[in-house]
Phi, psi and omega in degrees: 000121184295325183293343182272066181242152175285340177239122181260122182251121184239359176201147177220149175231143186275092170068164181282323184285315184287316176062027181258149181292145177288342175277100189291164182271345183221086181219067185295329180293314179301310181293325177295319177298319179296313180297316181298313180298320180292317179296315180298322178294316182296328180276348185270165176292343181297329181287334180073017183257340184272114182295344180295338180269000177078196180223172176060226183295328178296319178293319179298319178295320178295321178295317179297318179295322179295314180294323181290326182286317187255347180269174179272123173250102187308320183295335181264339188297322186263016177274352175096003180289131181302320181297318181295329180293339179273345188295330175296343175271314181292329181296338180295342184249012181243133179230148190274340183199172178298318180296317178301311181296307186294323178297313180295316183292329176299314182288327175295320179297316184287313188261342185284324188297311181293323178296319178296317180299323181287320183277326190099157190295309184294313181297320180295319179299312179294322178298312182298310182291317182294312180292322178297318178298312183293326179295315178290325177296319178296319177295318180297322180296326179282343180232048190291351179258005183276139178255009180271149182277143177241125181226161174122158182266013186301319181298315180293319181290326175298323176296321176299319179295319178298315178295320180299318180300317180289318185284326185227062184295336181269003179298137180272120183251122176279126187234150173251118183256115182303321183282358173243035176059032176060032176287133179286119180235148182251128178228154174292154182301328182291348174264313187291310187290319173298327176296320177297318179300319179297320178296320179294322179297314179295316181295322180296324179290335181261353185294144177287161179297135178098159184297133169222249164275127189276071182299323180296322176297324176299313182294316179297314180299315181298315179298318178297317181295316179295316180296320179296315181297322178295315181292324185274323187240353188273342182269126181295139179286127180273119180252119180281116184289137176285144180296139181292142179296142180291144177302154181300134181098349180249005179293137179277148178289000000 
């Protein structure tokens, strides 16, 4: 879950010189993903708003069935069932609680728009879905005997953060630090995001067996996102220079 961070980042600006908001002006995929996730959550039993799912134990049972159907169950994923093979994709659009949803969508809103503008709509869509799928698949492989459901867009959003770090390392990120009385401080992305990765690494090492907060999915997603951005945008384009025209009088017949 992206929102479960020790450092909460709620705004970013792209560098001192550019001075443009990280929330881009043209990012329909990012905004579409946010709207879709919110709508699906409101219609699901996880929101607790639909009376059709009942209340009390009946609602809890409906929520468990919903998470099991659309979420990733590691113990079932590698049994070869076609339906289970799709769950790392469907789980990206399922969230377990209001806090889970709002935390993830906040970070997608802040970091997704500029990343989408840089990549383009089609490439960003494939990047988001592909990295999110692989991040959940990697977590499931590490917990292949677990029968608990894993849901959420954290792996995909972590990939967005990884790409954002490579593409915009100088972006100024406003952060709230609990140990500094939640004072809003601005740091460059190359300071904030590696610090977050270190926290995820420590948390993943201390996590109990089985799905809770999927710290490993965060790490896998972040690594995939950073690696993709490096491979796709990090290599300078080689332009073969055309030979200069010969001075007048030196042209060969």
